[in-house]
Amino acid sequence: MTSEGAQSGEGASRLRPAIGELIIAIGVLLLAAVILWQTAIIPVSPIYAKVGPTVVPYITALGLAGLGLLLLYAALKGGWQPEEEKETVPDRPALLWVVAGLALNVLLITYGGFTIASIVLFICVARGFGSKTILRDAGIGAAFALIAYFGFAQTLGINIGAGLVENALNGLFGLDPGS
Amino acid sequence: MDAFPQLMNGFAVALTWKNLMWCLVGTTLGTAIGVLPGLGPALTIALLLPITFKVDPTAAFILFAGIYYGAMYGGSTTSILLNTPGESATIVTALEGNKMARSGRAGAALATSAIGSFVAGTIGTLGITFLAPVVVDLALKFGPADYFSLMVLAFVTVSAVLGSSAVRGLAALFFGIWLGLIGVDLQTGQARFTFGLQELLDGINVIVVAVGLFAVGETLYVASRYRYGKDEIIPLQGSLWMTREEWARSWKPWLRGTAFGFPIGAMPAGGAEIPTFLSYYTERKLAKRPEEFGKGAIEGVAGPEAANNASAAGVLVPMLTLGLPTSATAAIMLSAFQSYGINPGPLLLQSQPELVWGLIASLFIGNVMLLVLNLPMIAIWVKLLQIPAPLLYAGILVFATIGTYGITQSWVDLVLLYSIGAVGYLMRRYDFPTAPVIIGMILGPLAEQNFRQAMTISAGDWTVFFTRPLSATILVLALLALAGPKLYSLVSKPKPEHVPGDA
C-alpha cells in the first residue's frame, strides 16, 4: 500500500528476476490450480448447469490464474518491490521466536491449557521483540492471560479450554460455548 | 420517509443508560486501539464478534460503531506523536502532524485533528441521517442483477483503484472470495474446498481470517523489521488550546475535508485515502503560506483528518442501506449483522428502525464523547504509546489466540489462524493490500447469491447483467474504474515506457 514512487526507478535490476516475487507469483498460480482442481471435482446436478456451485469458483480460479501470470511477468521483469524494501533482510531470529511461540501454543493449548500456552507464547513473542527479561515477561504474560481469560472470555461467553491452571483456579463459571 | 422524527426516536434509544454505557465503552476502547500501533478497528470488532451471542443487536452495533469512530480519533494521535501511520488514510496526517509535533506544536496538531474529527464526524453523521433514506428509496428498485453489478463495482474500486497496484489488489480480493467460498454451498448443499475436513464445512470464520491477517500477520511483519527502526515518541508539547490564528486556519480545511470525505466515503467505492489526499493537495493549493507545507502546516492536519472521519461516516451509508461494505471494518460489521440473522439492505431501515436510528443517534453522542476523551484526556492515551513493543505484541498475539480458540476450541482453527497469519505476513512483505481479502470473503458469497438469483430469473441468460440499464451502467463504471487510470496514463504519456513495478 505504500511508496509507489520508488517503483519507477530504472536500474540494472530491471532485467534480473526477483526471487521473492517469483515465489509469490508461483504461489498464486498454484493456488489457482488447486482451486481449479477442487472445483472440477464438485459434483453438479444438471439442473444447475449455469447457476451451479461451480460457476463462481471457476471465475475465481481463472481470475487468480490470470493475475498470477501478470505477477509472474512482473517478477521476471525485476519485481514490483522498491529497491529499499528488497534489500531489507527480515530479522530471522525474531521471526523464529514468534513462530516458535505460535507453534508451542498450538501444542500446549490442548494439553497444558490456555494459561500455560499463553505464557509460553507471551515469552517467545516478547523475546522475538528483543525483551531479555524472561521472568518478568512470564509474570506479565500470566497476569495478562488470566485477566484475558476471566475478563474477556467470560464476558463474551466464549469458552476457552480450561487446563491445569484454570481448573486449579476453579475457573468454572457458567460456561456457554460461543457459536 | 422523514428522517427527523426517526432520528429523535433514535436518540430515545441511544440515550438509555445501558446504551450510553455501550457507547462509552466502544469509544474508549476504540480510542485505545486506535492509539496502539498494531491494533485496528477491524481486528478489534472481529475479536468482539462473539458478543453478538450475548447482547441485543442495538447494543452490539453501538459498541462497534463507537470502536469504529474511536479508532479514527486515536489513530491520528499516533500518527502525530509517533509518525507511524497505522493505515494509509492517516499517512497524510502524519506528514504535517508529525512535523508540527517536532517543532513543539503537538498540542495544536492534536487539537485541530480532534476538533476537525468532531466537526467532520458530526456533519458526516448528519449526512447519513438524510442520505440513508434517499439511498434506500433508490435501492428498493434494485434487482439481483443490479446488486451483483454494484458488488462488482465495489470489488473493483476497493481492490484495484485504491491500492498501489490493481493486480495485487485483485489477487488479494480473489483470495478472499475463495476463502468465502469454502464450506457448504447454501443453495445446493454441496461441500466446496473442504479438503475432507469436518471443521471446514461451516466455512472459515471471518474472525480467524481477520485476526490472522491483522494480528498474526502484522506481528510477524513488525517482528521481521523491528530492530531496523526505533520509533521515537514525541512528547506532548504546546497548548491544547488553539490560538485564534490556528482556529482561523483550521475551520475552512475542516469543512472542505468533510466535503471531500463524506461523498467519496458514501459511494459504493468507499475508501478514505482518496479524500485525504485530495484534501491535502487542496489545502496546499489554497494555503496563504504554501511554503509551510512539509514543515508542519496546520491546514495539512485539519483538512485530511476531517476528510478521514467524514469518509468513515460515509462508509456507513452503503453498509446500512445496501449491505455493501467498502472497508474491512464495515465488512466485519456486516458479518455481525449476519450473525444476528439481519440482512442489511434497503429493508433494514423499516425492519429495524430502532437499531438503525439508535445507531445513528449514538454516533452523534459518540462524537461528543470522543471529543472529550481525546482532548482533555489526551495525556492518558499518550501513556499507551509507552507500552514496550515486546509486551504489546505478545499481548496482541495472546488476545488473538483467545479470540480464535474460544470460538470452537479446535486446534484446527488455531493452525488456520497462524497459516493465514503467515499469508498475511507475505502479503505485507510483498505489498499486497489485506483489506480486499476481508471484503472479498464477506461480500463474495453475497455477490454469488445475487449472481445466481439473477441468472435463475433470467433462465441462465448471461446477458442479463448488460441488458438491465442500471446493471449495465454500474458495470461500465466498474470497467472505467479498472481501465481508466491505465488509459489515462497512456494518453498523458505519449511514449508508454515500461515500469517494472506496475503490476
XYZ file of C-alpha atoms in Angstrom:
682
model
C 0.000 0.000 0.000
C 2.987 2.263 0.210
C 5.612 4.023 -1.812
C 4.787 3.524 -5.423
C 7.272 6.248 -6.220
C 10.309 4.014 -5.990
C 8.845 1.589 -8.449
C 9.592 3.718 -11.420
C 13.287 3.503 -10.644
C 15.120 2.345 -13.730
C 18.116 0.275 -12.880
C 20.212 -2.742 -13.558
C 17.847 -4.890 -11.530
C 15.196 -4.363 -14.143
C 16.073 -7.456 -16.074
C 17.020 -9.611 -13.142
C 14.129 -11.746 -11.905
C 13.223 -11.069 -8.300
C 13.299 -14.313 -6.346
C 10.834 -13.400 -3.614
C 8.275 -12.033 -6.010
C 8.775 -15.025 -8.283
C 7.881 -17.375 -5.440
C 4.805 -15.315 -4.610
C 3.654 -15.354 -8.237
C 4.139 -19.106 -8.462
C 2.247 -19.473 -5.193
C -0.708 -17.566 -6.637
C -0.636 -19.762 -9.746
C -0.512 -22.897 -7.601
C -3.474 -21.687 -5.583
C -5.380 -21.084 -8.810
C -4.534 -24.611 -9.924
C -5.710 -26.090 -6.628
C -8.970 -24.142 -6.841
C -9.477 -25.290 -10.406
C -8.835 -28.904 -9.470
C -11.054 -28.766 -6.393
C -13.829 -27.105 -8.387
C -13.636 -29.737 -11.065
C -14.394 -32.454 -8.538
C -17.528 -30.765 -7.182
C -20.406 -32.846 -8.487
C -23.031 -30.677 -10.189
C -26.577 -31.667 -10.845
C -27.541 -30.831 -14.456
C -30.404 -28.601 -13.268
C -27.864 -26.132 -12.009
C -25.751 -26.140 -15.136
C -25.449 -22.368 -15.388
C -26.025 -21.252 -11.842
C -24.491 -24.155 -10.019
C -21.992 -24.205 -7.182
C -19.031 -24.245 -9.560
C -19.570 -21.085 -11.599
C -18.132 -18.594 -9.138
C -15.272 -20.937 -8.117
C -14.301 -21.225 -11.779
C -14.372 -17.463 -12.167
C -12.223 -17.171 -9.035
C -9.715 -19.739 -10.262
C -9.433 -18.134 -13.677
C -9.127 -14.688 -12.142
C -6.334 -15.810 -9.856
C -4.599 -17.622 -12.698
C -4.641 -14.503 -14.856
C -3.406 -12.331 -12.022
C -0.744 -14.910 -11.179
C 0.545 -14.709 -14.745
C 0.704 -10.922 -14.541
C 2.581 -11.208 -11.256
C 4.925 -13.750 -12.808
C 5.634 -11.373 -15.653
C 6.320 -8.544 -13.228
C 8.563 -10.790 -11.127
C 10.605 -11.858 -14.154
C 10.998 -8.218 -15.110
C 12.582 -7.424 -11.784
C 9.687 -7.478 -9.368
C 7.419 -4.813 -8.009
C 9.080 -4.095 -4.701
C 11.034 -0.886 -4.309
C 14.781 -1.476 -4.051
C 14.959 -0.361 -0.475
C 12.355 -2.921 0.504
C 14.158 -5.676 -1.354
C 17.381 -5.003 0.439
C 15.826 -5.185 3.870
C 16.638 -8.635 5.170
C 13.934 -9.886 7.503
C 15.106 -10.371 11.049
C 15.149 -14.169 11.026
C 15.850 -14.802 14.723
C 12.962 -12.521 15.667
C 10.624 -14.273 13.252
C 11.764 -17.663 14.516
C 10.996 -16.710 18.100
C 7.495 -15.588 17.195
C 6.850 -18.655 15.037
C 8.184 -20.925 17.796
C 5.814 -19.263 20.225
C 2.870 -19.865 17.925
C 3.818 -23.493 17.316
C 4.301 -24.185 21.021
C 0.981 -22.525 21.690
C -0.860 -24.907 19.384
C 0.849 -27.876 21.007
C 0.333 -26.732 24.565
C -3.191 -25.375 24.398
C -4.892 -28.761 24.126
C -2.867 -30.426 26.865
C -1.495 -27.761 29.127
C -4.460 -25.444 28.977
C -4.850 -21.911 27.859
C -2.895 -20.170 30.604
C 0.280 -22.181 30.231
C 0.125 -21.974 26.448
C -0.401 -18.218 26.633
C 2.508 -17.660 28.993
C 4.832 -19.566 26.677
C 3.532 -17.644 23.678
C 3.947 -14.372 25.532
C 7.553 -15.115 26.497
C 8.513 -16.193 22.989
C 6.969 -13.189 21.269
C 8.450 -10.767 23.774
C 11.833 -12.429 23.224
C 11.388 -12.039 19.481
C 10.893 -8.335 20.003
C 14.117 -8.146 21.949
C 12.976 -8.494 25.535
C 15.611 -10.105 27.725
C 13.713 -10.361 30.984
C 12.125 -13.775 30.745
C 10.858 -13.972 34.307
C 9.235 -10.578 34.170
C 7.649 -11.424 30.827
C 6.356 -14.691 32.255
C 4.779 -12.817 35.133
C 3.164 -10.222 32.885
C 2.097 -12.945 30.483
C 0.477 -14.922 33.296
C -1.367 -11.883 34.610
C -2.421 -10.956 31.124
C -3.622 -14.454 30.289
C -5.672 -14.719 33.450
C -7.199 -11.274 33.026
C -7.985 -12.161 29.449
C -9.417 -15.492 30.479
C -11.673 -14.236 33.230
C -12.449 -10.809 31.846
C -12.593 -11.031 28.113
C -13.585 -14.615 27.502
C -16.138 -14.945 30.255
C -17.772 -11.635 29.411
C -18.048 -12.582 25.790
C -19.252 -16.028 26.705
C -16.630 -17.747 24.637
C -15.379 -20.925 26.108
C -11.672 -21.374 26.226
C -10.407 -24.773 27.075
C -9.684 -24.970 30.750
C -6.464 -26.715 31.590
C -4.402 -27.380 34.664
C -4.158 -23.804 35.843
C -7.746 -22.903 35.098
C -9.104 -25.912 36.892
C -6.825 -25.279 39.804
C -8.195 -21.769 39.959
C -11.652 -23.163 39.839
C -12.338 -21.102 36.744
C -15.616 -22.778 36.122
C -18.205 -20.122 35.700
C -21.335 -20.885 33.787
C -19.505 -21.519 30.566
C -21.575 -21.286 27.479
C -19.768 -22.050 24.280
C -19.848 -19.351 21.665
C -21.131 -20.182 18.208
C -39.620 8.917 4.868
C -38.999 11.743 7.210
C -35.647 11.419 8.842
C -36.002 13.895 11.656
C -38.675 12.246 13.854
C -36.983 8.929 13.225
C -33.734 10.383 14.468
C -35.470 11.637 17.606
C -36.683 8.102 18.257
C -33.135 7.002 17.712
C -31.963 9.380 20.428
C -34.543 7.897 22.748
C -32.923 4.521 22.132
C -29.343 5.736 22.367
C -29.851 7.826 25.485
C -30.771 4.940 27.745
C -28.159 4.291 30.417
C -27.358 0.907 29.028
C -26.730 2.130 25.506
C -24.801 5.166 26.705
C -22.574 2.778 28.567
C -22.001 0.681 25.440
C -21.213 3.848 23.539
C -18.702 4.926 26.183
C -17.071 1.505 26.259
C -16.892 1.494 22.466
C -15.440 4.973 22.088
C -12.915 4.393 24.875
C -11.828 1.045 23.524
C -11.792 2.467 20.007
C -9.532 5.337 21.017
C -7.218 2.935 22.829
C -6.834 0.556 19.922
C -6.554 3.485 17.539
C -3.661 4.830 19.573
C -1.901 1.484 19.942
C 0.135 0.644 16.896
C -0.634 -2.795 15.529
C -4.284 -2.782 16.515
C -7.124 -1.542 14.391
C -10.911 -1.393 14.418
C -11.359 -4.330 12.035
C -9.305 -6.601 14.269
C -10.967 -5.387 17.449
C -14.506 -5.773 16.159
C -13.614 -9.212 14.821
C -12.359 -10.263 18.245
C -15.536 -8.921 19.815
C -17.883 -10.637 17.369
C -18.803 -13.369 19.863
C -20.549 -10.655 21.835
C -23.342 -10.915 19.297
C -24.441 -14.070 21.073
C -24.823 -12.212 24.314
C -26.286 -8.774 23.782
C -29.033 -7.347 21.627
C -28.096 -6.049 18.184
C -28.613 -2.382 19.045
C -26.148 -2.567 21.922
C -23.619 -4.503 19.870
C -23.726 -2.052 16.990
C -23.477 0.943 19.276
C -20.358 -0.696 20.688
C -18.928 -1.478 17.261
C -19.676 1.976 15.880
C -18.018 3.520 18.924
C -14.912 1.449 18.240
C -15.034 2.398 14.577
C -15.249 6.137 15.219
C -12.921 5.984 18.204
C -10.167 4.301 16.243
C -10.220 7.219 13.801
C -9.602 9.680 16.611
C -6.988 7.548 18.310
C -5.179 6.822 15.065
C -4.456 10.478 14.464
C -2.813 10.801 17.881
C -0.384 8.055 16.938
C 0.419 9.469 13.547
C 1.075 12.891 15.047
C 3.205 11.785 18.002
C 4.810 8.656 16.608
C 4.866 9.204 12.853
C 3.801 5.617 12.202
C 0.529 5.897 10.370
C -1.462 2.798 11.214
C -3.422 2.893 7.998
C -2.954 4.522 4.664
C -5.646 7.083 5.394
C -3.599 8.661 8.162
C -0.365 8.899 6.167
C -1.233 12.458 5.311
C -1.932 13.364 8.921
C 1.484 12.055 9.843
C 3.026 14.137 7.073
C 2.245 17.504 8.590
C 1.145 16.497 12.068
C 4.413 14.870 12.986
C 6.341 17.885 11.724
C 4.185 20.117 13.900
C 4.852 17.876 16.880
C 8.577 18.001 16.222
C 8.535 21.762 16.315
C 6.779 21.741 19.663
C 3.236 22.241 18.420
C 1.906 18.763 19.184
C -0.896 20.272 21.237
C -2.245 22.329 18.391
C -1.934 19.431 15.943
C -3.841 17.122 18.266
C -6.458 19.786 18.919
C -7.103 20.593 15.298
C -7.329 16.918 14.430
C -9.689 16.117 17.316
C -11.936 19.105 16.723
C -11.775 18.565 12.976
C -12.719 14.935 13.507
C -15.617 16.067 15.648
C -16.842 18.568 13.080
C -16.463 16.086 10.240
C -17.917 13.208 12.218
C -20.945 15.237 13.198
C -21.589 16.584 9.713
C -20.941 13.126 8.317
C -23.421 11.552 10.698
C -25.952 14.222 9.719
C -25.185 13.180 6.171
C -26.025 9.564 6.995
C -29.276 10.707 8.587
C -30.513 12.409 5.471
C -28.787 10.426 2.763
C -29.671 6.954 4.020
C -33.443 7.233 3.387
C -32.754 8.597 -0.098
C -30.427 5.736 -0.966
C -32.984 3.303 0.399
C -35.649 4.640 -1.948
C -33.248 4.138 -4.816
C -32.078 0.737 -3.635
C -35.604 -0.635 -3.482
C -35.588 -0.584 -7.274
C -32.522 -2.814 -7.417
C -32.851 -6.384 -8.622
C -30.341 -9.177 -8.027
C -28.529 -8.375 -11.271
C -28.118 -4.745 -10.237
C -26.874 -5.786 -6.824
C -24.379 -8.119 -8.352
C -23.057 -5.361 -10.599
C -22.894 -2.996 -7.673
C -20.803 -5.516 -5.776
C -18.528 -5.916 -8.772
C -18.073 -2.152 -8.779
C -17.235 -2.194 -5.076
C -14.801 -5.074 -5.620
C -13.029 -3.242 -8.393
C -12.728 0.080 -6.639
C -11.792 -1.366 -3.274
C -9.071 -3.602 -4.605
C -7.927 -2.180 -7.894
C -8.318 1.567 -7.665
C -7.497 2.428 -4.086
C -4.302 0.479 -3.545
C -0.928 0.885 -5.173
C -1.428 -1.901 -7.682
C -4.538 -3.226 -9.367
C -3.072 -6.685 -9.919
C -2.047 -7.215 -6.313
C -5.296 -5.739 -5.018
C -7.371 -8.017 -7.218
C -5.257 -11.032 -6.279
C -5.977 -10.273 -2.620
C -9.658 -9.893 -3.458
C -9.872 -13.217 -5.286
C -8.060 -14.903 -2.428
C -10.726 -13.512 -0.109
C -13.549 -14.603 -2.407
C -12.086 -18.092 -2.411
C -11.895 -18.135 1.388
C -15.547 -17.104 1.425
C -16.479 -19.977 -0.883
C -15.065 -22.617 1.446
C -17.770 -24.670 3.139
C -21.194 -25.959 2.245
C -22.888 -24.192 -0.637
C -26.139 -22.985 0.844
C -28.166 -23.418 -2.319
C -27.215 -26.951 -3.259
C -25.793 -28.348 -0.045
C -22.626 -29.195 -1.900
C -19.372 -29.013 0.066
C -16.739 -26.870 -1.576
C -12.993 -26.761 -0.886
C -13.280 -28.514 2.449
C -10.460 -30.945 1.629
C -12.327 -33.558 3.610
C -12.033 -31.560 6.827
C -15.126 -31.594 9.002
C -14.130 -28.248 10.513
C -14.368 -26.507 7.180
C -17.941 -27.493 6.369
C -19.330 -24.420 8.099
C -16.862 -22.275 6.250
C -13.934 -20.363 7.636
C -14.894 -17.963 10.351
C -14.237 -14.354 9.459
C -12.729 -13.903 12.913
C -9.988 -16.365 12.013
C -9.179 -14.546 8.796
C -9.353 -11.021 10.186
C -7.331 -11.874 13.266
C -4.864 -13.913 11.224
C -4.219 -11.105 8.767
C -4.390 -8.133 11.081
C -2.914 -9.531 14.291
C -0.696 -12.503 13.455
C 0.470 -11.298 10.052
C 1.065 -7.793 11.311
C 3.023 -9.011 14.340
C 5.210 -11.230 12.184
C 5.847 -8.320 9.852
C 6.728 -5.925 12.628
C 8.942 -8.572 14.246
C 10.798 -9.089 10.997
C 11.927 -5.488 10.872
C 11.627 -4.334 14.431
C 15.340 -3.944 15.016
C 15.763 -1.676 11.995
C 13.859 1.256 13.261
C 13.044 2.604 16.642
C 10.047 4.848 16.743
C 10.517 7.985 18.640
C 7.615 9.270 20.643
C 7.447 12.999 20.598
C 6.410 14.365 23.973
C 3.186 16.237 24.204
C 4.110 19.872 23.922
C 2.314 23.084 23.299
C -1.058 24.199 24.479
C -4.088 22.162 23.559
C -5.922 25.456 23.201
C -5.550 26.575 19.675
C -4.716 30.208 19.133
C -7.065 32.482 17.283
C -4.844 32.186 14.248
C -4.890 28.397 14.401
C -8.665 28.401 14.581
C -8.800 30.723 11.621
C -6.510 28.445 9.654
C -8.379 25.286 10.639
C -12.071 25.770 10.187
C -12.161 26.017 6.420
C -9.971 22.928 5.924
C -12.292 21.043 8.285
C -15.305 21.881 6.179
C -13.550 21.276 2.872
C -12.160 17.988 4.159
C -15.654 16.938 5.163
C -16.943 17.910 1.747
C -14.370 15.602 0.159
C -14.648 12.808 2.647
C -18.313 12.169 3.116
C -19.470 11.875 -0.516
C -16.480 9.754 -1.505
C -16.915 7.540 1.538
C -20.619 7.176 0.817
C -20.030 5.979 -2.730
C -20.165 2.243 -3.219
C -16.454 2.539 -3.820
C -15.525 3.895 -0.423
C -12.010 4.477 0.700
C -10.501 7.145 2.876
C -7.199 7.512 1.022
C -8.503 9.486 -1.928
C -10.371 12.148 0.070
C -7.478 12.627 2.492
C -5.027 13.115 -0.347
C -7.449 15.371 -2.221
C -7.906 17.428 0.899
C -4.168 17.672 1.460
C -3.442 18.887 -2.048
C -6.358 21.289 -1.994
C -5.192 22.826 1.254
C -1.674 23.146 -0.067
C -3.001 24.957 -3.121
C -5.256 27.264 -1.169
C -2.915 27.978 1.721
C -1.712 31.513 2.198
C 1.707 30.167 3.110
C 2.177 27.054 0.995
C 5.868 27.012 1.874
C 4.908 25.778 5.337
C 3.637 22.535 3.874
C 6.104 19.773 4.572
C 7.291 21.649 7.626
C 4.167 21.407 9.722
C 1.234 23.310 8.295
C -1.862 23.112 10.431
C -4.123 23.104 7.372
C -2.467 19.880 6.286
C -3.599 18.231 9.509
C -7.032 19.801 9.800
C -8.242 19.018 6.291
C -7.146 15.391 5.872
C -8.207 14.481 9.409
C -11.679 15.837 8.712
C -11.765 14.060 5.350
C -10.761 10.806 7.004
C -13.508 10.947 9.605
C -16.163 12.163 7.213
C -15.421 9.293 4.867
C -15.619 6.866 7.792
C -19.141 8.159 8.367
C -19.883 7.965 4.666
C -18.889 4.296 4.504
C -21.800 3.518 6.817
C -24.310 4.680 4.182
C -23.783 1.868 1.654
C -23.213 -0.543 4.537
C -26.574 0.170 6.164
C -28.671 0.832 3.085
C -27.237 -1.593 0.546
C -25.454 -4.124 2.706
C -22.338 -3.121 0.803
C -19.204 -2.857 2.939
C -16.355 -0.906 1.396
C -13.801 -1.234 4.176
C -12.536 -4.167 6.180
C -14.194 -2.795 9.297
C -17.533 -2.366 7.555
C -17.243 -5.897 6.186
C -16.795 -7.274 9.670
C -19.755 -5.244 10.899
C -21.744 -6.800 8.085
C -20.810 -10.230 9.329
C -22.058 -9.163 12.757
C -25.409 -8.374 11.133
C -25.370 -11.810 9.550
C -24.670 -13.375 12.905
C -27.927 -11.810 14.146
C -29.729 -13.050 11.068
C -30.302 -9.449 9.976
C -29.723 -8.579 6.349
C -28.535 -5.029 5.911
C -30.108 -3.539 2.851
C -32.925 -1.238 1.870
C -35.366 -3.003 4.148
C -33.196 -2.595 7.217
C -34.463 0.903 7.954
C -38.030 -0.347 8.041
C -37.490 -3.677 9.722
C -35.040 -2.466 12.359
C -35.713 1.251 12.861
C -34.659 1.083 16.494
C -31.335 -0.421 15.553
C -30.543 1.898 12.662
C -31.674 5.160 14.212
C -30.364 4.216 17.619
C -27.035 3.542 15.969
C -27.041 6.849 14.100
C -28.031 8.773 17.233
C -25.289 7.057 19.175
C -22.809 8.185 16.546
C -23.687 11.788 17.387
C -23.305 11.055 21.074
C -20.124 9.094 20.475
C -18.591 12.046 18.666
C -19.145 14.255 21.691
C -17.667 11.612 23.971
C -14.695 11.248 21.656
C -14.008 14.950 21.670
C -13.870 14.854 25.459
C -11.844 11.641 25.521
C -9.343 12.915 23.004
C -8.736 16.462 24.103
C -8.818 16.956 27.866
C -7.817 13.345 28.448
C -5.197 13.094 25.748
C -2.357 12.618 28.240
C -3.763 9.235 29.262
C -3.695 7.976 25.701
C -0.174 9.206 25.165
C 0.835 6.909 28.021
C -0.424 3.954 25.994
C 2.221 4.718 23.412
C 4.857 3.980 26.018
C 3.908 0.320 26.344
C 7.064 -1.520 25.265
C 6.667 -3.238 21.919
C 7.613 -6.741 23.208
C 4.768 -6.673 25.701
C 2.332 -5.035 23.295
C 2.795 -7.559 20.505
C 2.973 -10.522 22.872
C -0.316 -9.329 24.312
C -1.843 -8.914 20.860
C -0.981 -12.496 19.968
C -2.331 -13.863 23.232
C -5.584 -11.986 22.647
C -5.694 -13.168 19.051
C -5.357 -16.725 20.251
C -8.094 -16.414 22.849
C -10.452 -14.835 20.365
C -9.942 -17.621 17.873
C -9.521 -20.637 20.067
C -12.572 -19.620 22.018
C -14.900 -19.900 19.038
C -14.652 -23.620 18.504
C -11.921 -24.804 20.845
C -10.379 -26.572 17.950
C -6.680 -26.574 17.273
C -7.573 -26.692 13.573
C -8.771 -23.112 13.900
C -5.517 -22.154 15.548
C -3.466 -23.735 12.788
C -5.689 -21.964 10.276
C -5.233 -18.704 12.150
C -1.485 -18.976 12.109
C -1.400 -20.087 8.478
C -3.472 -17.096 7.466
C -1.114 -15.071 9.617
C 1.768 -16.387 7.520
C -0.099 -15.408 4.365
C -0.744 -12.009 5.911
C 2.956 -11.631 6.607
C 3.835 -12.428 2.997
C 1.170 -10.016 1.805
C 2.604 -7.241 3.940
C 6.131 -8.124 2.895
C 5.263 -8.100 -0.798
C 2.950 -5.131 -0.697
C -0.441 -6.765 -1.206
C -3.324 -4.923 0.473
C -5.111 -7.029 3.084
C -8.486 -5.279 3.309
C -9.716 -6.733 -0.031
C -9.323 -10.220 1.449
C -11.861 -9.453 4.165
C -14.183 -7.627 1.801
C -13.987 -10.447 -0.732
C -14.638 -13.013 1.927
C -17.756 -11.301 3.292
C -19.103 -9.819 0.100
C -18.115 -12.693 -2.177
C -20.811 -15.108 -1.015
C -23.415 -12.325 -1.236
C -22.282 -11.496 -4.749
C -22.508 -15.161 -5.665
C -26.007 -15.353 -4.216
C -27.157 -12.351 -6.233
C -25.408 -13.662 -9.305
C -27.195 -16.967 -9.104
C -30.548 -15.354 -8.366
C -30.150 -13.070 -11.338
C -29.165 -15.994 -13.527
C -32.101 -18.040 -12.305
C -34.523 -15.201 -13.030
C -33.086 -14.775 -16.499
C -33.169 -18.547 -17.053
C -29.423 -18.794 -17.405
C -29.025 -15.877 -19.771
C -25.662 -14.205 -19.125
C -26.639 -11.021 -20.907
C -28.991 -10.016 -18.101
C -26.193 -8.037 -16.493
C -25.825 -5.932 -19.622
C -29.418 -5.554 -20.691
C -30.739 -4.096 -17.452
C -29.899 -0.403 -17.771
C -28.980 0.057 -14.125
C -26.772 -3.005 -14.017
C -25.139 -2.144 -17.324
C -24.388 1.397 -16.175
C -22.764 0.156 -12.988
C -20.678 -2.397 -14.867
C -19.478 0.276 -17.272
C -18.472 2.371 -14.265
C -16.581 -0.606 -12.863
C -14.812 -1.105 -16.152
C -13.904 2.568 -16.302
C -12.599 2.429 -12.754
C -10.454 -0.541 -13.672
C -9.185 0.631 -17.022
C -9.453 4.390 -16.562
C -6.153 5.004 -14.794
C -4.311 2.867 -17.362
C -5.918 4.640 -20.311
C -5.230 7.987 -18.728
C -1.568 7.231 -18.272
C -1.346 6.068 -21.889
C -2.834 9.325 -23.069
C -0.845 11.586 -20.797
C 2.471 9.878 -21.519
C 2.997 9.832 -25.290
C 5.683 7.170 -25.233
C 4.490 4.384 -22.963
C 7.521 3.255 -21.050
C 7.545 0.008 -19.209
C 7.517 0.347 -15.478
C 8.677 -2.814 -13.782
C 6.637 -2.364 -10.659
C 3.414 -1.538 -12.425
C 1.909 -4.966 -11.970
